[in-house]
Coordinates of C-alpha atoms and ligand atoms in Angstrom, one line a residue:
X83 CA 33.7 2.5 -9.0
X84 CA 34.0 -0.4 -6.6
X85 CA 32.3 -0.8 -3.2
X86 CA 35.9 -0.5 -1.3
X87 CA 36.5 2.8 -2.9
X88 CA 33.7 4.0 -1.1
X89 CA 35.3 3.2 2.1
X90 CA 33.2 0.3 3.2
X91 CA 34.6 -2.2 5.7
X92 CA 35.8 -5.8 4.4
X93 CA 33.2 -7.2 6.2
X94 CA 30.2 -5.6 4.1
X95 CA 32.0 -6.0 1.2
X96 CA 32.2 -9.7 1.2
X97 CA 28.1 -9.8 1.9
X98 CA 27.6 -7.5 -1.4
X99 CA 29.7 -9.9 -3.3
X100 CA 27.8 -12.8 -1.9
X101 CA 24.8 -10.7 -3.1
X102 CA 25.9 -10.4 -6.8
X103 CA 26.3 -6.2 -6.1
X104 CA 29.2 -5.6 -8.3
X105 CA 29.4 -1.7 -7.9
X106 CA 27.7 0.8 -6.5
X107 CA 24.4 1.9 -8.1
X108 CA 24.4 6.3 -8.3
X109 CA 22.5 6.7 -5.3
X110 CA 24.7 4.6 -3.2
X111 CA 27.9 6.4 -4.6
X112 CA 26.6 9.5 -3.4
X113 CA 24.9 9.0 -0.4
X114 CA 27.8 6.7 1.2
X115 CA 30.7 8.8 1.9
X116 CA 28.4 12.0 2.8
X117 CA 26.3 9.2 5.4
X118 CA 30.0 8.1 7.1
X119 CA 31.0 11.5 7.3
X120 CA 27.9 11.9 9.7
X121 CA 25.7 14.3 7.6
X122 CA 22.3 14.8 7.1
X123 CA 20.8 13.3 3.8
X124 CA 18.1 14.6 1.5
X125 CA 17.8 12.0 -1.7
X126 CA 15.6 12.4 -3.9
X127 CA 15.8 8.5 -5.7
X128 CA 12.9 6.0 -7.0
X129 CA 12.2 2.6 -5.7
X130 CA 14.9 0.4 -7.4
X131 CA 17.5 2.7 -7.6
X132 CA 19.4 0.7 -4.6
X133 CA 18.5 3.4 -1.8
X134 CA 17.9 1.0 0.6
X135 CA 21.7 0.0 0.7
X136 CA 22.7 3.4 0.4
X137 CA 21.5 4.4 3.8
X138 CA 21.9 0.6 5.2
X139 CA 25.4 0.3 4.4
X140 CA 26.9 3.4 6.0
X141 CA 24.6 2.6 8.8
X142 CA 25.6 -1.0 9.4
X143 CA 29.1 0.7 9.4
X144 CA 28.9 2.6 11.7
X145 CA 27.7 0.6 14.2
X146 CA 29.5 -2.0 13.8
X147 CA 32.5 0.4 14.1
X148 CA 31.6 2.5 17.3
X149 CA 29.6 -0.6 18.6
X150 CA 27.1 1.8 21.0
X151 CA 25.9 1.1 23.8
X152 CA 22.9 -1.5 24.6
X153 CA 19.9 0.5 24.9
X154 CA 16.9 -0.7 26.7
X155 CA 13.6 -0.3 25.4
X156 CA 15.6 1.9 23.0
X157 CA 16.9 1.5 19.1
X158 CA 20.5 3.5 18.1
X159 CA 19.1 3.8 14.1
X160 CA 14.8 4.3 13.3
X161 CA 14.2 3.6 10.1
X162 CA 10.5 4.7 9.4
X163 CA 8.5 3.3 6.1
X164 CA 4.7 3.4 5.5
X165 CA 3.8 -0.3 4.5
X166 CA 4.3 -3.2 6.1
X167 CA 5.9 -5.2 3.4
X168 CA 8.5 -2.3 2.5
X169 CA 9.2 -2.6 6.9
X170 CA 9.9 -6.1 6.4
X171 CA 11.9 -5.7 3.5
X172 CA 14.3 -3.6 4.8
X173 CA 14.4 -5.3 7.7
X174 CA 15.7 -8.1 5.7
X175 CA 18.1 -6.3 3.5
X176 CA 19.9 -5.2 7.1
X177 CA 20.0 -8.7 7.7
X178 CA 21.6 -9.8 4.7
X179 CA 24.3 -6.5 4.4
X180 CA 24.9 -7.0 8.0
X181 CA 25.4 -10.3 7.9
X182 CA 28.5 -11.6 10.6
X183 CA 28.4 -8.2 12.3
X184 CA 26.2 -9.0 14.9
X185 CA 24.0 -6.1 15.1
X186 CA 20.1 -6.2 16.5
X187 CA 17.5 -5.0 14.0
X188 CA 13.6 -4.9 14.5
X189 CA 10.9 -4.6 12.2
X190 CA 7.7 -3.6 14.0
X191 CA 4.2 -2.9 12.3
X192 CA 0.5 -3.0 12.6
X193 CA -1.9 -5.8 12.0
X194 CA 0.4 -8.5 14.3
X195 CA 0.4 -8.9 17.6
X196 CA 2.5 -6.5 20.2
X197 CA 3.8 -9.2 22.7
X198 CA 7.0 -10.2 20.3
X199 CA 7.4 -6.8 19.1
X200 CA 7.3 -5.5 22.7
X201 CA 9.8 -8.3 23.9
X202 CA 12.1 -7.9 21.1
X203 CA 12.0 -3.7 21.9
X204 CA 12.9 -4.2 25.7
X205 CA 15.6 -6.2 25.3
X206 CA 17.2 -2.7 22.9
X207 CA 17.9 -3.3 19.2
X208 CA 21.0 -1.5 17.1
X209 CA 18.0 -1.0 14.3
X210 CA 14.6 -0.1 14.5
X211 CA 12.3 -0.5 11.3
X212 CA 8.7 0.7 11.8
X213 CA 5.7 1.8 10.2
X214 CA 4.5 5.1 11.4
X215 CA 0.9 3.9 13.6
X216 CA 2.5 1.3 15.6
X217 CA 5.7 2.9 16.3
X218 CA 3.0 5.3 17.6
X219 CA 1.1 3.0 19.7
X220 CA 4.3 1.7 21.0
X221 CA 5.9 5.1 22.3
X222 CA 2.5 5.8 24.1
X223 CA 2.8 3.0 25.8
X224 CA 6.4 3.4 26.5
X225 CA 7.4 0.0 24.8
X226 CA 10.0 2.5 23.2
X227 CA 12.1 5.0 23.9
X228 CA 13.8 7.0 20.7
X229 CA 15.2 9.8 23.4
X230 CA 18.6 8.3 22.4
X231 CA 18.2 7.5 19.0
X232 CA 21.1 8.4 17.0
X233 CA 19.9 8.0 13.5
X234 CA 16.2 8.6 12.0
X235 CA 16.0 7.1 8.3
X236 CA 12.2 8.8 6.6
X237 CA 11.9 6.1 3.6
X238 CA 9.2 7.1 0.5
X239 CA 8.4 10.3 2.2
X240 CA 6.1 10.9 -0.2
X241 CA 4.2 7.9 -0.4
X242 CA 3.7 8.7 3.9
X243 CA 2.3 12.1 2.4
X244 CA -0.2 10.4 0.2
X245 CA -1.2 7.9 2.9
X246 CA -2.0 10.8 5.4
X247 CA 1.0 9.6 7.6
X248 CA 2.4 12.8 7.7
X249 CA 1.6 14.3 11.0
X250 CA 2.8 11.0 12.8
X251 CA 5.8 11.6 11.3
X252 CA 6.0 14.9 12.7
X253 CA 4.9 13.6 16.0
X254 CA 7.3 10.5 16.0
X255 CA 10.2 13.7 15.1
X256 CA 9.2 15.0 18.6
X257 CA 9.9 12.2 20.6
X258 CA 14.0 11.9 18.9
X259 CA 16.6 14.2 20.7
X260 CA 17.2 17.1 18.4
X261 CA 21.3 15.9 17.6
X262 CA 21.0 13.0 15.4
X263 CA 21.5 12.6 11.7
X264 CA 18.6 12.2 9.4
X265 CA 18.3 10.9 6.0
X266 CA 15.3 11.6 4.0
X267 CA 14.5 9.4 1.0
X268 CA 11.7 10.2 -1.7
X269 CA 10.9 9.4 -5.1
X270 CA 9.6 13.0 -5.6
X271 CA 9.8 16.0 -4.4
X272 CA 6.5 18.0 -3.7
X273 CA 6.2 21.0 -1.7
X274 CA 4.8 19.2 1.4
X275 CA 8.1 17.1 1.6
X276 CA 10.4 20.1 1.1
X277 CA 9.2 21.8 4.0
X278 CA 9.0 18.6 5.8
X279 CA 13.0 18.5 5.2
X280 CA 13.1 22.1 6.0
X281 CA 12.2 21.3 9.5
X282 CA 13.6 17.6 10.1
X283 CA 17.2 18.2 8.2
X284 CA 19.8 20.6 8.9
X285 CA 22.4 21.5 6.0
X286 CA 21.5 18.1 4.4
X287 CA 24.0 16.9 1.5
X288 CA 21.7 16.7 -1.4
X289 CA 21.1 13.5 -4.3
X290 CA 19.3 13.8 -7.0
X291 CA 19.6 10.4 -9.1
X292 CA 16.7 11.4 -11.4
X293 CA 14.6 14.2 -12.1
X294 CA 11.7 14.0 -9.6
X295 CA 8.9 13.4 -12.6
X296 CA 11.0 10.9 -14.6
X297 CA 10.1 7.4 -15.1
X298 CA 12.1 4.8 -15.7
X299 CA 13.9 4.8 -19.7
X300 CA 13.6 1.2 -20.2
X301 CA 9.9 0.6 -19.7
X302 CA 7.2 0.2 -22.6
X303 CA 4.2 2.4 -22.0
X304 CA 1.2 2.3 -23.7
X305 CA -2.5 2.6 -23.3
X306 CA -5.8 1.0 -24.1
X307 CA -8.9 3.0 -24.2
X308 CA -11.6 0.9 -23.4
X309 CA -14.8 0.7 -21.9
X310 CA -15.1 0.3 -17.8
X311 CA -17.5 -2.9 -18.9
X312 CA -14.1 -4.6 -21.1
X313 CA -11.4 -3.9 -19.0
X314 CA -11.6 -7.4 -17.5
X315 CA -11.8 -9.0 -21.3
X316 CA -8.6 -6.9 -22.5
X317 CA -7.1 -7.6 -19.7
X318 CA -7.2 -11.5 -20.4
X319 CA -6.4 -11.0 -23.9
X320 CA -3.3 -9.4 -22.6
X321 CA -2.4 -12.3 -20.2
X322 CA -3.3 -15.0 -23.1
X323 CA -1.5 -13.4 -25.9
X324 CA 1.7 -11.4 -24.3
X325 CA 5.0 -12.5 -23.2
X326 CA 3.4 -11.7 -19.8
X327 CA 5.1 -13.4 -17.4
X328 CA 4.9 -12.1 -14.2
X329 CA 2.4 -9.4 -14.0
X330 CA 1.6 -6.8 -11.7
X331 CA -2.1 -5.4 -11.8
X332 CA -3.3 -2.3 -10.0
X333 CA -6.7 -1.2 -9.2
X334 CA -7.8 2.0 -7.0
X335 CA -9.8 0.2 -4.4
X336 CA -9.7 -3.2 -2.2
X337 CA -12.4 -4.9 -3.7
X338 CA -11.7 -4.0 -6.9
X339 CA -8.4 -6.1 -6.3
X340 CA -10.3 -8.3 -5.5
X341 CA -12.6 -8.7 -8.3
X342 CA -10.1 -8.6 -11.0
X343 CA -8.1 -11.7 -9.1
X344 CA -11.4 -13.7 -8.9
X345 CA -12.3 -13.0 -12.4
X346 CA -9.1 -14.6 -13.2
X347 CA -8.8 -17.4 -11.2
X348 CA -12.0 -18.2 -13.0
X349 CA -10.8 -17.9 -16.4
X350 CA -8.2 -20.1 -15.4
X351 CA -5.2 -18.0 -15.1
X352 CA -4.0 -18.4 -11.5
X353 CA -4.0 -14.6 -10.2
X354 CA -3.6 -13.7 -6.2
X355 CA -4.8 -10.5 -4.5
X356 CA -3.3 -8.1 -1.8
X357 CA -4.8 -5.1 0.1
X358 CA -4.8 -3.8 3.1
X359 CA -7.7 -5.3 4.3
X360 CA -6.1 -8.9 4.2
X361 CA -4.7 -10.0 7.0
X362 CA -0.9 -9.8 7.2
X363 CA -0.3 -13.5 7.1
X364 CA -2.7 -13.4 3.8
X365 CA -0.6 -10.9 2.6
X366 CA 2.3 -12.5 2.9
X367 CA 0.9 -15.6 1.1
X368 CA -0.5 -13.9 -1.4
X369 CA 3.3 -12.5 -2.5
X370 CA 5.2 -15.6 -1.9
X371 CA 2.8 -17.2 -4.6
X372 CA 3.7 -14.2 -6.5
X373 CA 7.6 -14.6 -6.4
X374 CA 8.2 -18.0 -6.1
X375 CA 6.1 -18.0 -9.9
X376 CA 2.9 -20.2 -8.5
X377 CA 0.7 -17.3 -9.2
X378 CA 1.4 -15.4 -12.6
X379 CA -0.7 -12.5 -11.6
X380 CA -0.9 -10.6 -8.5
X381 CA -3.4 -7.7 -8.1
X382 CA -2.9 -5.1 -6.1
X383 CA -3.5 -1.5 -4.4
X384 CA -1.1 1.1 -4.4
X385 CA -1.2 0.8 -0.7
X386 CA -0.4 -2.3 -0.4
X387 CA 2.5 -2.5 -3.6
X388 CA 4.5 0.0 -1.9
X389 CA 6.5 -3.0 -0.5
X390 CA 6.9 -5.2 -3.6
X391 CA 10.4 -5.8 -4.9
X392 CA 10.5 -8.3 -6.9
X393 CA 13.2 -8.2 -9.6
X394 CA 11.4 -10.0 -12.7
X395 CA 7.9 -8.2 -13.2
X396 CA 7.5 -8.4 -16.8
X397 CA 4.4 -6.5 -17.2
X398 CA 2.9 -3.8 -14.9
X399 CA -0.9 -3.2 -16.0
X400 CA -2.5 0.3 -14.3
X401 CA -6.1 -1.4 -14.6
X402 CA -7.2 1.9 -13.2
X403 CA -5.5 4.7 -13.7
X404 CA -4.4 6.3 -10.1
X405 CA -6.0 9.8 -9.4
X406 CA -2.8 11.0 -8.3
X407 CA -0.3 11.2 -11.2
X408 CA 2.8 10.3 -9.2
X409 CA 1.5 7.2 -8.1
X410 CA 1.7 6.3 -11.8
X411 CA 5.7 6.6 -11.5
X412 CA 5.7 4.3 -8.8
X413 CA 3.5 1.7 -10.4
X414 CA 5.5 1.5 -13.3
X415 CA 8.7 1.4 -11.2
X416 CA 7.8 -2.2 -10.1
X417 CA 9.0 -3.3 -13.4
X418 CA 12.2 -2.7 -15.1
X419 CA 14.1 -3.4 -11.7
X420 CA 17.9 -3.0 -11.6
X421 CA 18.4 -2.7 -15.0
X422 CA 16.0 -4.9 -16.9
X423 CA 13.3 -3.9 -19.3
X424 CA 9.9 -4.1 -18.9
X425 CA 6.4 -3.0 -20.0
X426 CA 3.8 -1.0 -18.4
X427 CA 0.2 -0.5 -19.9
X428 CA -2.5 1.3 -18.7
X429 CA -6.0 0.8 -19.3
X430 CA -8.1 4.6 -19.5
X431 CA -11.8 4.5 -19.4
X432 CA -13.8 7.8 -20.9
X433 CA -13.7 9.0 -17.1
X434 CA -10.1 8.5 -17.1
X435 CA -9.3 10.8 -19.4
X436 CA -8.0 13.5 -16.5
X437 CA -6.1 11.4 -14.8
X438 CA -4.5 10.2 -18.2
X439 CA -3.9 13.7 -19.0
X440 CA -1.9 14.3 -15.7
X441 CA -0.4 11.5 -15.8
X442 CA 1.1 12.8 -19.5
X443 CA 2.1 16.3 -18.4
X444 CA 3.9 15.0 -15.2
X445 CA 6.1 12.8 -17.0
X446 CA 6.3 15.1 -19.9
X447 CA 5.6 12.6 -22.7
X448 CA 2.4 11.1 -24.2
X449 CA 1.6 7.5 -23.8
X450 CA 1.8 5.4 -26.8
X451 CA -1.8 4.0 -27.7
X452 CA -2.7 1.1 -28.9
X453 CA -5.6 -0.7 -31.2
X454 CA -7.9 -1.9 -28.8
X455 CA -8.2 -5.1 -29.9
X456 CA -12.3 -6.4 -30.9
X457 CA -12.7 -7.6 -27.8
X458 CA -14.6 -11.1 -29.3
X459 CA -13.8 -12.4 -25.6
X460 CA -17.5 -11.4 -25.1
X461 CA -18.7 -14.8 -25.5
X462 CA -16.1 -16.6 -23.6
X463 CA -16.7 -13.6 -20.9
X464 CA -20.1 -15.1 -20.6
X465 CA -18.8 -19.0 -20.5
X466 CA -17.0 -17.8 -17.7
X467 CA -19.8 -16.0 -16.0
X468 CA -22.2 -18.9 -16.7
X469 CA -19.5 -21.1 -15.4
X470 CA -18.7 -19.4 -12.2
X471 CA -22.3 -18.9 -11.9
X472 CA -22.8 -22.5 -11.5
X473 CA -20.3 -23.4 -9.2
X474 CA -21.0 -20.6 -7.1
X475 CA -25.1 -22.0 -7.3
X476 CA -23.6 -25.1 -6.5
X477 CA -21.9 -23.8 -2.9
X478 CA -23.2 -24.0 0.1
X479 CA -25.5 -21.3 1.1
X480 CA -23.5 -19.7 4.0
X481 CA -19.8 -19.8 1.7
X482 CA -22.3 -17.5 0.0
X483 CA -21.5 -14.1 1.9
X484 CA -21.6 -11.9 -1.3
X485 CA -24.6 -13.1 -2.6
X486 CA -26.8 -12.8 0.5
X487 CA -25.3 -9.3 1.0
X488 CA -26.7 -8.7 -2.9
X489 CA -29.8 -10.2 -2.2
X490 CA -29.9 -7.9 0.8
X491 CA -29.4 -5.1 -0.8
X492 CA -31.4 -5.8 -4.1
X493 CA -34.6 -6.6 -1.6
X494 CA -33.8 -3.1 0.6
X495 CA -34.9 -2.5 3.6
X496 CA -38.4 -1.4 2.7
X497 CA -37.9 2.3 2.3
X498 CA -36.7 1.8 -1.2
X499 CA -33.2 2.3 -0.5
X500 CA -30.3 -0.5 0.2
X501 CA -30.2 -2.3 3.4
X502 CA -27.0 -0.4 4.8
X503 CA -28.7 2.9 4.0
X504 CA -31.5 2.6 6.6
X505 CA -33.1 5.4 8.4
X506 CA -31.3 7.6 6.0
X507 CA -33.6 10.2 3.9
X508 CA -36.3 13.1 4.4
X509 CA -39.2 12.9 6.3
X510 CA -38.5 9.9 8.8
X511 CA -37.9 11.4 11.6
X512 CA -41.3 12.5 13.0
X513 CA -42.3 15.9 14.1
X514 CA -42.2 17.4 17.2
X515 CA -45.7 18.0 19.1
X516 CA -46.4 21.3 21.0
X517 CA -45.6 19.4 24.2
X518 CA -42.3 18.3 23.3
X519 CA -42.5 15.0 22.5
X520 CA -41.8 13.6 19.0
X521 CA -44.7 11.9 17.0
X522 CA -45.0 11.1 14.0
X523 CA -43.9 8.5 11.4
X524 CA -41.6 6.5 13.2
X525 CA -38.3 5.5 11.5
X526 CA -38.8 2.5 8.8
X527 CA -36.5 0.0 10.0
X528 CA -34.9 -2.8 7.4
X529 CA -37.9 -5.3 8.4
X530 CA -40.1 -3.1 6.5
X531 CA -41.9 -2.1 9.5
X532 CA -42.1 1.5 11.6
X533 CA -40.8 1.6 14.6
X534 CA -42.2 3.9 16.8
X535 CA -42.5 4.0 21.1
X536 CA -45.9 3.9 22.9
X537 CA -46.2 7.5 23.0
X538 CA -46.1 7.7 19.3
X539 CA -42.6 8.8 19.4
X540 CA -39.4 7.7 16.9
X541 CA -37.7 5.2 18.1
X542 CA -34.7 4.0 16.4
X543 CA -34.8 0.1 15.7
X544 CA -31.7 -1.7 16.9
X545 CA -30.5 -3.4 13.6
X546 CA -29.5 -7.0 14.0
X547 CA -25.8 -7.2 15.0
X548 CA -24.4 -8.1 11.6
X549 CA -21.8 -10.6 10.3
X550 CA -19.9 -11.3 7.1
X551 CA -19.0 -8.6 4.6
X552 CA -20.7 -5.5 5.5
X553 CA -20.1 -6.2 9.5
X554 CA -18.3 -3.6 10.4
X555 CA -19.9 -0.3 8.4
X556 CA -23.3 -1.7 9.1
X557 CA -22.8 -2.4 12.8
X558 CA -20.7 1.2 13.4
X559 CA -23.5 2.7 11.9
X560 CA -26.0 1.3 14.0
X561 CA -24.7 1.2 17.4
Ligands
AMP1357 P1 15.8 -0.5 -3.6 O1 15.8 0.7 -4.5 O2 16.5 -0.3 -2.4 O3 14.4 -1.0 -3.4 O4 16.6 -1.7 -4.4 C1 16.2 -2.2 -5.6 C2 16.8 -3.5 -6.0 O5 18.2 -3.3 -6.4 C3 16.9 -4.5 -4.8 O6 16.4 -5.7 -5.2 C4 18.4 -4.6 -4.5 O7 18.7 -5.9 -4.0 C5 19.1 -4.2 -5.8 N1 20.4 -3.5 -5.6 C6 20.6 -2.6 -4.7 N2 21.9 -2.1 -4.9 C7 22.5 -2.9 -5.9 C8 23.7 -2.9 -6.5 N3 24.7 -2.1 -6.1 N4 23.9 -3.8 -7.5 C9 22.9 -4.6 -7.9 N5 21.7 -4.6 -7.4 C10 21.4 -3.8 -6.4

């Protein structure tokens, strides 16, 4: 099957060849033709199976063949995704199918400023790509209009559901007119996004390119069992001893990501991080290191993956395993991209058992385990900690943020509990005297010291407006 069989205009055509797309992937042959004949779409297809050129083909098409109308403040196609990276992305791959047909397209997210966004939306674009919480922001304040919005694309709907994105994307589904075509894209299929479809889609042509559980054939799994206290040890031996090349490594939290990358830059193995904490610039550094091959290692969240295609990940390594079992599927889909092979290995502490075991009955096969090797890394763990140590003793006392917050917390405030737990905990808060007014012990505040007003009553200390790490939890806490 060829890309002209499937109807597509010259034009597009010649970009796929440029691309090095010699035919169709499944999802694309099925999606096409039932997209140009103006019908709604429900595809259930992993990242990597081509889906973004299924719907931006037939899209790209169309426009370029009924050529609509400038709209103001207004986009003809919204595609919504829920990461930033993924909005760029397919803003991108419009670009590059679309290239010579002179169409408009947009990518608008959080975390930037509005100004450009705003400009580039009042002038009207052909296509709209958005994340769900600023397309938000923008409607309210009428930046956009989607009254005449021909076509809503709903990208990883499931990965909106895990995200909580959900109701914006019901709310956003209020604010399109009810004709339009809509094409729903999601790697699986749980009940949540069925009757999401029920309501967004009428008498959708359906796709199926693989069963909603599978994972990909071509990818090596295996696990480690090993200790919470090792993980960072195995993982090195993995990095110094596999064909490891460009490795992907997931943790559950931010600074978890964080950690791991740091405890590899200081072994020496040159490792980047990305969350959604960093800012988007950072984030954007952070993954051109990974692809153009100046950082071997990038460590991520699932959050913050979502957006990462990048063809030649050799290794994917689930450092934690995710408490949701389908995020496992997605994980390991970063490797093994169009075609290639690639490994995946998962790392399960005695409190990951569960998730382990989900994990196994969802994609209906056990993981292959392997010999945790004798970690002997113990003693080089230590050089490195002793070594780190020193530079770190050797830094400047305010580039020391982490350690002061440690200090901070090791000292406590003087109740015996950690700095950002002040006031917290029984018998604090004074009783109440016959008269009405409080008495009592006063509140301990984080000098050590009760605070109490001059008629014996609590009075809550202001805490210090606080900077670095902890700013923002201590200070909402205490204002
Ligand atoms: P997606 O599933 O849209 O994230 O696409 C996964 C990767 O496959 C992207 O890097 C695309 O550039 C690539 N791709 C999409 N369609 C084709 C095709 N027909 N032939 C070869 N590569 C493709």
């Amino acid at each position: 099957m060829q890309f002209s069989k499937l109807d597509l205009i010259p034009s597009l055509c010649a970009n796929l060849e440029k691309e090095g797309y010699e035919k169709p992937t499944p999802v694309q042959t099925e999606s096409i033709p039932a997209v140009l004949a103006g019908r709604d779409l429900l595809a259930c297809a992993q990242t990597g199976t081509g889906k973004t050129a299924a719907f931006a083909l037939p899209i790209l098409q169309t426009l370029s063949r009924t050529r609509p109308v400038n709209l103001p403040c207004g986009a003809h196609v919204l595609v919504l995704t829920p990461t930033r990276e993924l909005a760029e992305q397919i803003g991108e791959s419009f670009g590059v199918y679309g290239r010579g047909l002179n169409l408009k397209t947009t990518v608008v997210y959080g975390g930037v400023g509005y100004v450009p966004q705003k400009d580039a939306l009042r002038r009207g674009v052909d296509v709209l790509v958005a994340t769900p919480g600023r397309l938000l922001d923008l409607i309210e304040q009428r930046a956009v209009i989607l009254a005449r919005t021909a076509v809503f694309v709903l990208d990883e709907a499931d990965r909106m559901l895990d995200m909580g994105f959900i109701r914006d994307v019901r709310r956003i589904a209020e604010f399109l007119p009810r004709r339009r075509q809509t094409l729903l894209f999601s790697a699986t299929m749980p009940a949540e996004i069925r009757s999401l479809a029920e309501n967004l889609l009428v008498d959708p042509h359906q796709v199926q390119v693989a069963p909603p559980s599978a994972t990909a054939d071509n990818i090596d799994q295996s696990v480690y069992f090993v200790a919470k206290a090792d993980k960072p040890a195995l993982l090195r031996h993995l990095l110094s001893h596999d064909a490891a090349e460009r490795v992907l490594v997931f943790t559950r939290t931010k600074h978890g990501a964080d950690r791991v990358a740091r405890k590899l830059c200081r072994a020496g193995i040159d490792a980047e991080s990305i969350h959604g904490d960093k800012a988007q610039g950072a984030r954007r550094r952070s993954l051109d290191r990974f692809k153009t091959g100046e950082a071997r290692v990038l460590v991520a969240t699932d959050v913050a993956s979502r957006g990462i295609d990048i063809d030649s990940i050799s290794h994917v390594v689930n450092y934690e395993l995710p408490d949701v079992p389908e995020t496992y599927i997605h994980r390991i889909g970063r490797t093994a991209r169009a075609g290639a092979s690639g490994v995946s290995v998962s790392f399960c502490d005695e409190q990951e058992r569960v998730c382990l075991r989900d994990i196994e009955r969802l994609i209906r096969a056990r993981l292959k385990v392997m010999e945790t090797p004798d970690i002997t890394l113990l003693e080089e763990d230590l050089a490195a900690e002793r070594k780190a140590q020193a530079a770190f003793d050797r830094l400047p006392d305010r580039d020391r943020p982490a350690r002061r917050h440690n200090e901070r917390r090791d000292r406590g405030n003087g109740n015996g509990l950690p700095f950002y737990e002040k006031f917290s905990g029984p018998g604090q808060r004074g009783r109440r005297r016959r008269d009405g007014r409080r008495e009592g012990s006063g509140r301990i505040g984080e000098d050590g010291n009760r605070h109490t007003d001059s008629d014996g009553a609590d009075r809550k200390p202001r805490a210090p407006y606080r900077t670095g790490m902890f700013r923002n939890r201590a200070n909402r806490r205490s204002r």
